[in-house]
Amino acid sequence: MIKFLKYLLKTAIFWLLLFAFYRGVFILFNISYSGGTPLGILAKSFLTGLHLDLSMTSYLILLLSVIQTVTVSISRRFSYKALHVTNLILITIFTALLLGNINLYAYWGRLLDAEGFSFLKTPWVILASVKWYESILFMVIWGGFAWAAIYLYSRWTKHFKSSQSMAPLNTAIAAFLTLFTAAVMIIPIRGGFGVAPINTGIAYFSSYNYANHAAVNPLWNLFYSFKRMDARTRHYKFMDEDKALAIYNELRTVDNDSIIKILKTDRPNVVIILMESFSAQVVGCLGGEQVTPNLDSLAHQGILFSNIYAASDRSDKGIVATLAGYQVMPAYSIIQYPAKSQSLSFLPQKMKQAGYGHLSYMYGGDIGFKGMNSFVTLSGFPKVITIDDFPSSTRGKKWGVHDEFTFSRLAKDMKNDQSDQPFFKFFFTLSSHEPFDVPMETVYRDPYLNSIHYTDRCLGQFIKQVKDNGLWDNTLFILIADHGTPGPRKATSQMPERYHIPMIWTGGALAVTDTTITKLGSQKDMVATLLGQLNIDASEFRFSKNILSTGTHEYAFFTYPDAFGYVTPTSYQVYDNTAKKYVMQTGSVSQIDSLRGKAYLQVLSADHLKR
């Protein structure tokens, strides 16, 4: 068994070195795409890339361990012949894919994925796109590189010979141990013991996209894209494309437009606080549980938008809505696909273009969760603060840094970043996420309510710090939830209570206070609404509307897995794409409203497919 483990170790080292080699070839061959990326950043891509390299290598070790388990069980001996053949086959195939990725990037500036791989269905298209000698040259290089890798691997593992036949008991023990080895590989495959499994977002460590792309393991990226291929390529079509677009454009039409101005200045400091799981069900000023006295107080000191719906049901989708003003699809979130999300327009980029400085994003948890790191990097934040920037003593048992410490850091950064240039901060809270682990005495028996109350208490302490530091008067604070929850009312995915969330604007930069705006809107509308107040063009945010514009239509649209909801001031509808029907319709539902919901999803679906 020890000999077999040594074999697996040598095999793992071989594959890790092979991936590193092709990363170097990728960087050199496609250096024209580097855009001035510093050598130090390119070098760091090798270190960052180890995450996905190790995950991919662990898949291979798992496969070899399973093969050995079968071999031991049948032949009653450790044999390396089948393992050797398997590796030779994989080396040959993977060499072609790794070289193909390098070549494809030279043409498209993107990594090999399921969409690119689909061109193999039409090889004549590929041949028509390249010169004849390029095809021959590729085959020659493939053969040469594959032969070289096979030769090196064979030399590296040549000393491993089959063992002698074992007794039945020893055979059973050996089979169990090899199978256990395969099971252990699940840990590095998913990237450790974290809450969420690893994804391509972990490779996005730099503002230089070329270095990020170099850090992505091409094979891991390809297989991951196949896993989600159906979701990404599905088009929701309910009617003629022109008809859907016409209905959607009618929704976008602004009648007798005038913007209600609520700011004292068009360049205040702006701080957006995305509040984890803050459903309207637990916000007192929205008729919910009385557990948020500080948030309720801030609503009275500012503006309460009382009729806002989340774009979807999870944090990764709420981040897309609030940073890009974009609506996620029912089956997947664009945040997990940097190749698509990099085509979006982003709020931080617009703020920077308008003269804002000291842009920062702070989240006290794992920035790699659901591809958050790549999305945040692409959105334009030069400074990203994560769990790694806090001592371990500030962390909870599982999820990340307690809110009291991140709020305190935010107040400190605001104080340090005061200058003639307004600043823009985006802070995503954490403590009200499962498992609701908070360093506070139990005030409410329900852990969820107790965690909401804790974050609200932290918010109150933060606002006091802000006022004490003289930062209140020229700052606009936008407090908005990332998504709703089942909450105390145990709302299902079809119920409006699941998506109703708070949005509160407060701070000394406001010209009005103690105001409630009942106009119906969506979480993603925050982007266009904010830009409108700052006199910044928001036309590129196609799926975000200005709630404070008197001429915009009142509606909200949300999604959850393979379903969507469409809300108007007089109706609420939920359509299930699997059942192919509206599964909930309440209020005064009209035929045109039913068509509008379908048209919205169809136009959105077409937009996703283009990215």
PDB file of C-alpha atoms in Angstrom, residues 311-552:
ATOM      1  CA  ALA A 311     -33.576  39.975  -8.002  1.00  0.00           C
ATOM      2  CA  SER A 312     -33.339  36.368  -6.830  1.00  0.00           C
ATOM      3  CA  ASP A 313     -32.796  34.105  -3.845  1.00  0.00           C
ATOM      4  CA  ARG A 314     -29.051  33.869  -3.169  1.00  0.00           C
ATOM      5  CA  SER A 315     -26.139  36.142  -2.286  1.00  0.00           C
ATOM      6  CA  ASP A 316     -24.191  35.644  -5.520  1.00  0.00           C
ATOM      7  CA  LYS A 317     -27.244  36.830  -7.444  1.00  0.00           C
ATOM      8  CA  GLY A 318     -27.782  39.820  -5.183  1.00  0.00           C
ATOM      9  CA  ILE A 319     -24.194  40.899  -5.794  1.00  0.00           C
ATOM     10  CA  VAL A 320     -24.819  40.884  -9.548  1.00  0.00           C
ATOM     11  CA  ALA A 321     -27.945  43.003  -9.072  1.00  0.00           C
ATOM     12  CA  THR A 322     -26.289  45.598  -6.849  1.00  0.00           C
ATOM     13  CA  LEU A 323     -22.892  45.896  -8.527  1.00  0.00           C
ATOM     14  CA  ALA A 324     -23.991  45.548 -12.151  1.00  0.00           C
ATOM     15  CA  GLY A 325     -27.705  46.379 -12.082  1.00  0.00           C
ATOM     16  CA  TYR A 326     -28.189  43.101 -13.914  1.00  0.00           C
ATOM     17  CA  GLN A 327     -30.813  40.389 -13.654  1.00  0.00           C
ATOM     18  CA  VAL A 328     -29.627  36.798 -13.207  1.00  0.00           C
ATOM     19  CA  MET A 329     -31.189  33.903 -15.072  1.00  0.00           C
ATOM     20  CA  PRO A 330     -33.395  31.233 -13.462  1.00  0.00           C
ATOM     21  CA  ALA A 331     -30.909  28.389 -13.861  1.00  0.00           C
ATOM     22  CA  TYR A 332     -27.533  29.975 -13.127  1.00  0.00           C
ATOM     23  CA  SER A 333     -25.782  33.134 -12.001  1.00  0.00           C
ATOM     24  CA  ILE A 334     -23.519  34.981 -14.401  1.00  0.00           C
ATOM     25  CA  ILE A 335     -21.148  35.689 -11.504  1.00  0.00           C
ATOM     26  CA  GLN A 336     -19.736  32.171 -11.864  1.00  0.00           C
ATOM     27  CA  TYR A 337     -18.638  32.772 -15.447  1.00  0.00           C
ATOM     28  CA  PRO A 338     -16.017  35.523 -15.656  1.00  0.00           C
ATOM     29  CA  ALA A 339     -15.886  35.212 -19.446  1.00  0.00           C
ATOM     30  CA  LYS A 340     -19.498  36.373 -19.518  1.00  0.00           C
ATOM     31  CA  SER A 341     -19.571  38.733 -16.546  1.00  0.00           C
ATOM     32  CA  GLN A 342     -16.584  40.704 -17.833  1.00  0.00           C
ATOM     33  CA  SER A 343     -18.877  42.054 -20.573  1.00  0.00           C
ATOM     34  CA  LEU A 344     -21.207  43.707 -18.044  1.00  0.00           C
ATOM     35  CA  SER A 345     -21.254  47.361 -17.079  1.00  0.00           C
ATOM     36  CA  PHE A 346     -20.396  47.926 -13.421  1.00  0.00           C
ATOM     37  CA  LEU A 347     -21.386  50.570 -10.896  1.00  0.00           C
ATOM     38  CA  PRO A 348     -17.853  50.952  -9.416  1.00  0.00           C
ATOM     39  CA  GLN A 349     -16.423  51.631 -12.863  1.00  0.00           C
ATOM     40  CA  LYS A 350     -18.987  54.374 -13.459  1.00  0.00           C
ATOM     41  CA  MET A 351     -18.230  55.893 -10.075  1.00  0.00           C
ATOM     42  CA  LYS A 352     -14.511  55.939 -10.818  1.00  0.00           C
ATOM     43  CA  GLN A 353     -15.108  57.556 -14.205  1.00  0.00           C
ATOM     44  CA  ALA A 354     -17.182  60.236 -12.460  1.00  0.00           C
ATOM     45  CA  GLY A 355     -14.291  61.190 -10.198  1.00  0.00           C
ATOM     46  CA  TYR A 356     -14.788  58.950  -7.185  1.00  0.00           C
ATOM     47  CA  GLY A 357     -11.695  57.637  -5.439  1.00  0.00           C
ATOM     48  CA  HIS A 358     -10.756  55.227  -2.650  1.00  0.00           C
ATOM     49  CA  LEU A 359     -13.036  52.551  -4.110  1.00  0.00           C
ATOM     50  CA  SER A 360     -13.113  49.475  -1.890  1.00  0.00           C
ATOM     51  CA  TYR A 361     -15.068  46.276  -1.441  1.00  0.00           C
ATOM     52  CA  MET A 362     -15.215  44.534   1.925  1.00  0.00           C
ATOM     53  CA  TYR A 363     -16.546  41.128   2.846  1.00  0.00           C
ATOM     54  CA  GLY A 364     -15.523  39.294   5.996  1.00  0.00           C
ATOM     55  CA  GLY A 365     -15.868  35.858   4.456  1.00  0.00           C
ATOM     56  CA  ASP A 366     -14.293  33.766   1.714  1.00  0.00           C
ATOM     57  CA  ILE A 367     -14.043  36.034  -1.320  1.00  0.00           C
ATOM     58  CA  GLY A 368     -13.939  32.940  -3.539  1.00  0.00           C
ATOM     59  CA  PHE A 369     -17.506  32.020  -2.592  1.00  0.00           C
ATOM     60  CA  LYS A 370     -19.599  31.491  -5.734  1.00  0.00           C
ATOM     61  CA  GLY A 371     -17.064  33.317  -7.890  1.00  0.00           C
ATOM     62  CA  MET A 372     -17.351  36.565  -5.914  1.00  0.00           C
ATOM     63  CA  ASN A 373     -13.665  37.375  -6.227  1.00  0.00           C
ATOM     64  CA  SER A 374     -13.609  37.393 -10.035  1.00  0.00           C
ATOM     65  CA  PHE A 375     -16.789  39.464 -10.171  1.00  0.00           C
ATOM     66  CA  VAL A 376     -15.519  42.004  -7.653  1.00  0.00           C
ATOM     67  CA  THR A 377     -12.194  42.263  -9.480  1.00  0.00           C
ATOM     68  CA  LEU A 378     -13.916  42.746 -12.833  1.00  0.00           C
ATOM     69  CA  SER A 379     -16.239  45.384 -11.380  1.00  0.00           C
ATOM     70  CA  GLY A 380     -13.292  47.695 -10.814  1.00  0.00           C
ATOM     71  CA  PHE A 381     -12.488  47.707  -7.099  1.00  0.00           C
ATOM     72  CA  PRO A 382      -8.746  48.328  -6.683  1.00  0.00           C
ATOM     73  CA  LYS A 383      -8.964  47.494  -2.977  1.00  0.00           C
ATOM     74  CA  VAL A 384     -10.651  44.318  -1.743  1.00  0.00           C
ATOM     75  CA  ILE A 385     -10.795  43.492   1.970  1.00  0.00           C
ATOM     76  CA  THR A 386     -11.572  39.903   2.967  1.00  0.00           C
ATOM     77  CA  ILE A 387     -11.353  37.434   5.824  1.00  0.00           C
ATOM     78  CA  ASP A 388      -7.595  37.253   5.301  1.00  0.00           C
ATOM     79  CA  ASP A 389      -7.234  40.892   6.400  1.00  0.00           C
ATOM     80  CA  PHE A 390      -8.537  40.189   9.898  1.00  0.00           C
ATOM     81  CA  PRO A 391      -6.996  38.232  12.790  1.00  0.00           C
ATOM     82  CA  SER A 392      -8.414  34.769  13.446  1.00  0.00           C
ATOM     83  CA  SER A 393      -9.752  35.972  16.802  1.00  0.00           C
ATOM     84  CA  THR A 394     -12.381  38.062  14.970  1.00  0.00           C
ATOM     85  CA  ARG A 395     -13.873  35.085  13.148  1.00  0.00           C
ATOM     86  CA  GLY A 396     -16.862  32.936  13.911  1.00  0.00           C
ATOM     87  CA  LYS A 397     -16.825  29.165  14.051  1.00  0.00           C
ATOM     88  CA  LYS A 398     -17.548  28.629  10.378  1.00  0.00           C
ATOM     89  CA  TRP A 399     -18.454  31.475   8.032  1.00  0.00           C
ATOM     90  CA  GLY A 400     -16.125  34.413   8.621  1.00  0.00           C
ATOM     91  CA  VAL A 401     -15.428  37.657  10.483  1.00  0.00           C
ATOM     92  CA  HIS A 402     -18.133  38.927  12.822  1.00  0.00           C
ATOM     93  CA  ASP A 403     -19.868  42.097  11.636  1.00  0.00           C
ATOM     94  CA  GLU A 404     -18.736  44.233  14.553  1.00  0.00           C
ATOM     95  CA  PHE A 405     -15.142  43.987  13.327  1.00  0.00           C
ATOM     96  CA  THR A 406     -15.899  44.628   9.660  1.00  0.00           C
ATOM     97  CA  PHE A 407     -18.139  47.590  10.517  1.00  0.00           C
ATOM     98  CA  SER A 408     -15.325  48.975  12.661  1.00  0.00           C
ATOM     99  CA  ARG A 409     -12.867  48.556   9.783  1.00  0.00           C
ATOM    100  CA  LEU A 410     -15.265  50.346   7.444  1.00  0.00           C
ATOM    101  CA  ALA A 411     -15.515  53.319   9.814  1.00  0.00           C
ATOM    102  CA  LYS A 412     -11.733  53.433  10.088  1.00  0.00           C
ATOM    103  CA  ASP A 413     -11.259  53.322   6.309  1.00  0.00           C
ATOM    104  CA  MET A 414     -13.820  56.080   5.786  1.00  0.00           C
ATOM    105  CA  LYS A 415     -11.954  58.287   8.233  1.00  0.00           C
ATOM    106  CA  ASN A 416      -8.599  57.580   6.600  1.00  0.00           C
ATOM    107  CA  ASP A 417      -9.911  58.151   3.077  1.00  0.00           C
ATOM    108  CA  GLN A 418     -11.244  61.670   3.637  1.00  0.00           C
ATOM    109  CA  SER A 419      -9.980  64.014   0.937  1.00  0.00           C
ATOM    110  CA  ASP A 420     -11.167  66.504  -1.668  1.00  0.00           C
ATOM    111  CA  GLN A 421     -12.146  63.484  -3.764  1.00  0.00           C
ATOM    112  CA  PRO A 422     -15.382  61.716  -2.752  1.00  0.00           C
ATOM    113  CA  PHE A 423     -15.025  58.037  -1.851  1.00  0.00           C
ATOM    114  CA  PHE A 424     -17.095  54.979  -2.765  1.00  0.00           C
ATOM    115  CA  LYS A 425     -17.333  51.969  -0.445  1.00  0.00           C
ATOM    116  CA  PHE A 426     -19.209  48.690  -0.831  1.00  0.00           C
ATOM    117  CA  PHE A 427     -19.573  46.499   2.245  1.00  0.00           C
ATOM    118  CA  PHE A 428     -21.266  43.092   2.373  1.00  0.00           C
ATOM    119  CA  THR A 429     -22.226  41.971   5.893  1.00  0.00           C
ATOM    120  CA  LEU A 430     -21.979  38.354   6.987  1.00  0.00           C
ATOM    121  CA  SER A 431     -23.145  37.466  10.506  1.00  0.00           C
ATOM    122  CA  SER A 432     -26.815  36.968   9.607  1.00  0.00           C
ATOM    123  CA  HIS A 433     -25.906  34.038   7.337  1.00  0.00           C
ATOM    124  CA  GLU A 434     -26.348  30.476   8.493  1.00  0.00           C
ATOM    125  CA  PRO A 435     -25.333  29.177  10.979  1.00  0.00           C
ATOM    126  CA  PHE A 436     -26.160  32.568  12.620  1.00  0.00           C
ATOM    127  CA  ASP A 437     -23.071  32.408  14.826  1.00  0.00           C
ATOM    128  CA  VAL A 438     -22.813  35.767  16.630  1.00  0.00           C
ATOM    129  CA  PRO A 439     -20.685  36.897  19.615  1.00  0.00           C
ATOM    130  CA  MET A 440     -23.636  38.317  21.521  1.00  0.00           C
ATOM    131  CA  GLU A 441     -25.876  37.189  24.328  1.00  0.00           C
ATOM    132  CA  THR A 442     -29.050  35.492  23.154  1.00  0.00           C
ATOM    133  CA  VAL A 443     -31.713  38.173  22.826  1.00  0.00           C
ATOM    134  CA  TYR A 444     -34.097  36.193  20.617  1.00  0.00           C
ATOM    135  CA  ARG A 445     -34.564  32.442  20.816  1.00  0.00           C
ATOM    136  CA  ASP A 446     -34.751  32.178  17.021  1.00  0.00           C
ATOM    137  CA  PRO A 447     -31.088  32.125  15.835  1.00  0.00           C
ATOM    138  CA  TYR A 448     -31.973  33.979  12.631  1.00  0.00           C
ATOM    139  CA  LEU A 449     -33.727  36.811  14.451  1.00  0.00           C
ATOM    140  CA  ASN A 450     -30.904  36.933  16.977  1.00  0.00           C
ATOM    141  CA  SER A 451     -28.309  37.293  14.196  1.00  0.00           C
ATOM    142  CA  ILE A 452     -30.340  40.043  12.497  1.00  0.00           C
ATOM    143  CA  HIS A 453     -30.516  41.888  15.798  1.00  0.00           C
ATOM    144  CA  TYR A 454     -26.754  41.499  16.232  1.00  0.00           C
ATOM    145  CA  THR A 455     -25.978  42.990  12.820  1.00  0.00           C
ATOM    146  CA  ASP A 456     -28.454  45.787  13.514  1.00  0.00           C
ATOM    147  CA  ARG A 457     -26.645  46.502  16.788  1.00  0.00           C
ATOM    148  CA  CYS A 458     -23.333  46.612  14.902  1.00  0.00           C
ATOM    149  CA  LEU A 459     -24.919  48.997  12.413  1.00  0.00           C
ATOM    150  CA  GLY A 460     -25.985  51.319  15.218  1.00  0.00           C
ATOM    151  CA  GLN A 461     -22.480  51.368  16.680  1.00  0.00           C
ATOM    152  CA  PHE A 462     -21.039  52.035  13.223  1.00  0.00           C
ATOM    153  CA  ILE A 463     -23.337  55.005  12.580  1.00  0.00           C
ATOM    154  CA  LYS A 464     -22.341  56.456  15.953  1.00  0.00           C
ATOM    155  CA  GLN A 465     -18.671  56.176  14.968  1.00  0.00           C
ATOM    156  CA  VAL A 466     -19.405  57.818  11.642  1.00  0.00           C
ATOM    157  CA  LYS A 467     -21.145  60.764  13.283  1.00  0.00           C
ATOM    158  CA  ASP A 468     -18.432  61.092  15.923  1.00  0.00           C
ATOM    159  CA  ASN A 469     -15.826  61.221  13.150  1.00  0.00           C
ATOM    160  CA  GLY A 470     -17.716  63.952  11.286  1.00  0.00           C
ATOM    161  CA  LEU A 471     -18.409  61.726   8.277  1.00  0.00           C
ATOM    162  CA  TRP A 472     -22.190  61.742   8.383  1.00  0.00           C
ATOM    163  CA  ASP A 473     -22.891  65.143   6.858  1.00  0.00           C
ATOM    164  CA  ASN A 474     -21.453  64.595   3.371  1.00  0.00           C
ATOM    165  CA  THR A 475     -22.158  60.879   2.967  1.00  0.00           C
ATOM    166  CA  LEU A 476     -24.988  58.927   1.381  1.00  0.00           C
ATOM    167  CA  PHE A 477     -25.527  55.484   2.905  1.00  0.00           C
ATOM    168  CA  ILE A 478     -27.556  52.938   0.954  1.00  0.00           C
ATOM    169  CA  LEU A 479     -28.666  49.938   3.012  1.00  0.00           C
ATOM    170  CA  ILE A 480     -30.123  47.110   0.963  1.00  0.00           C
ATOM    171  CA  ALA A 481     -30.514  43.344   1.451  1.00  0.00           C
ATOM    172  CA  ASP A 482     -28.778  40.811  -0.782  1.00  0.00           C
ATOM    173  CA  HIS A 483     -31.887  38.622  -0.860  1.00  0.00           C
ATOM    174  CA  GLY A 484     -34.889  37.604   1.186  1.00  0.00           C
ATOM    175  CA  THR A 485     -35.355  34.401   3.180  1.00  0.00           C
ATOM    176  CA  PRO A 486     -38.168  32.052   4.170  1.00  0.00           C
ATOM    177  CA  GLY A 487     -38.106  34.038   7.412  1.00  0.00           C
ATOM    178  CA  PRO A 488     -40.556  33.828  10.284  1.00  0.00           C
ATOM    179  CA  ARG A 489     -43.406  33.343   7.818  1.00  0.00           C
ATOM    180  CA  LYS A 490     -41.630  30.353   6.229  1.00  0.00           C
ATOM    181  CA  ALA A 491     -42.158  31.829   2.791  1.00  0.00           C
ATOM    182  CA  THR A 492     -41.719  29.383  -0.072  1.00  0.00           C
ATOM    183  CA  SER A 493     -40.027  30.275  -3.334  1.00  0.00           C
ATOM    184  CA  GLN A 494     -43.390  31.213  -4.828  1.00  0.00           C
ATOM    185  CA  MET A 495     -44.435  33.669  -2.126  1.00  0.00           C
ATOM    186  CA  PRO A 496     -43.879  37.446  -2.349  1.00  0.00           C
ATOM    187  CA  GLU A 497     -42.602  37.550   1.251  1.00  0.00           C
ATOM    188  CA  ARG A 498     -39.580  35.549   0.059  1.00  0.00           C
ATOM    189  CA  TYR A 499     -38.387  38.446  -2.122  1.00  0.00           C
ATOM    190  CA  HIS A 500     -39.597  41.599  -0.349  1.00  0.00           C
ATOM    191  CA  ILE A 501     -36.507  43.349   1.012  1.00  0.00           C
ATOM    192  CA  PRO A 502     -35.596  46.702   2.576  1.00  0.00           C
ATOM    193  CA  MET A 503     -33.789  49.540   0.838  1.00  0.00           C
ATOM    194  CA  ILE A 504     -32.992  52.601   2.943  1.00  0.00           C
ATOM    195  CA  TRP A 505     -31.088  55.705   1.902  1.00  0.00           C
ATOM    196  CA  THR A 506     -29.785  57.787   4.742  1.00  0.00           C
ATOM    197  CA  GLY A 507     -26.979  60.165   5.697  1.00  0.00           C
ATOM    198  CA  GLY A 508     -26.344  63.877   5.889  1.00  0.00           C
ATOM    199  CA  ALA A 509     -26.063  64.176   2.099  1.00  0.00           C
ATOM    200  CA  LEU A 510     -29.840  63.740   1.809  1.00  0.00           C
ATOM    201  CA  ALA A 511     -31.971  66.824   1.336  1.00  0.00           C
ATOM    202  CA  VAL A 512     -35.060  65.029   2.670  1.00  0.00           C
ATOM    203  CA  THR A 513     -35.667  62.858   5.742  1.00  0.00           C
ATOM    204  CA  ASP A 514     -38.426  60.752   7.272  1.00  0.00           C
ATOM    205  CA  THR A 515     -39.792  59.933   3.821  1.00  0.00           C
ATOM    206  CA  THR A 516     -41.304  56.744   2.458  1.00  0.00           C
ATOM    207  CA  ILE A 517     -41.316  55.983  -1.263  1.00  0.00           C
ATOM    208  CA  THR A 518     -43.852  53.311  -2.118  1.00  0.00           C
ATOM    209  CA  LYS A 519     -43.053  53.030  -5.810  1.00  0.00           C
ATOM    210  CA  LEU A 520     -42.524  49.412  -6.820  1.00  0.00           C
ATOM    211  CA  GLY A 521     -39.014  48.495  -7.867  1.00  0.00           C
ATOM    212  CA  SER A 522     -36.287  45.894  -7.942  1.00  0.00           C
ATOM    213  CA  GLN A 523     -33.035  45.473  -6.071  1.00  0.00           C
ATOM    214  CA  LYS A 524     -31.125  46.026  -9.319  1.00  0.00           C
ATOM    215  CA  ASP A 525     -32.890  49.394  -9.796  1.00  0.00           C
ATOM    216  CA  MET A 526     -30.670  50.776  -7.047  1.00  0.00           C
ATOM    217  CA  VAL A 527     -27.873  51.200  -9.604  1.00  0.00           C
ATOM    218  CA  ALA A 528     -29.746  53.396 -12.089  1.00  0.00           C
ATOM    219  CA  THR A 529     -31.459  55.284  -9.266  1.00  0.00           C
ATOM    220  CA  LEU A 530     -28.151  56.161  -7.614  1.00  0.00           C
ATOM    221  CA  LEU A 531     -26.511  57.185 -10.881  1.00  0.00           C
ATOM    222  CA  GLY A 532     -29.509  59.349 -11.681  1.00  0.00           C
ATOM    223  CA  GLN A 533     -29.069  61.259  -8.433  1.00  0.00           C
ATOM    224  CA  LEU A 534     -25.374  61.763  -9.222  1.00  0.00           C
ATOM    225  CA  ASN A 535     -26.128  62.987 -12.756  1.00  0.00           C
ATOM    226  CA  ILE A 536     -24.212  60.058 -14.236  1.00  0.00           C
ATOM    227  CA  ASP A 537     -25.477  58.400 -17.410  1.00  0.00           C
ATOM    228  CA  ALA A 538     -26.998  54.988 -16.636  1.00  0.00           C
ATOM    229  CA  SER A 539     -28.222  54.061 -20.105  1.00  0.00           C
ATOM    230  CA  GLU A 540     -25.852  51.080 -20.381  1.00  0.00           C
ATOM    231  CA  PHE A 541     -27.588  49.417 -17.417  1.00  0.00           C
ATOM    232  CA  ARG A 542     -30.354  48.015 -19.551  1.00  0.00           C
ATOM    233  CA  PHE A 543     -32.097  46.037 -16.823  1.00  0.00           C
ATOM    234  CA  SER A 544     -31.998  48.712 -14.132  1.00  0.00           C
ATOM    235  CA  LYS A 545     -34.469  51.594 -13.961  1.00  0.00           C
ATOM    236  CA  ASN A 546     -34.527  54.864 -12.026  1.00  0.00           C
ATOM    237  CA  ILE A 547     -37.175  54.545  -9.331  1.00  0.00           C
ATOM    238  CA  LEU A 548     -36.964  58.289  -8.643  1.00  0.00           C
ATOM    239  CA  SER A 549     -37.830  59.108 -12.240  1.00  0.00           C
ATOM    240  CA  THR A 550     -41.517  59.984 -12.420  1.00  0.00           C
ATOM    241  CA  GLY A 551     -41.930  58.420 -15.859  1.00  0.00           C
ATOM    242  CA  THR A 552     -40.640  54.885 -15.266  1.00  0.00           C
TER     243      THR A 552
END
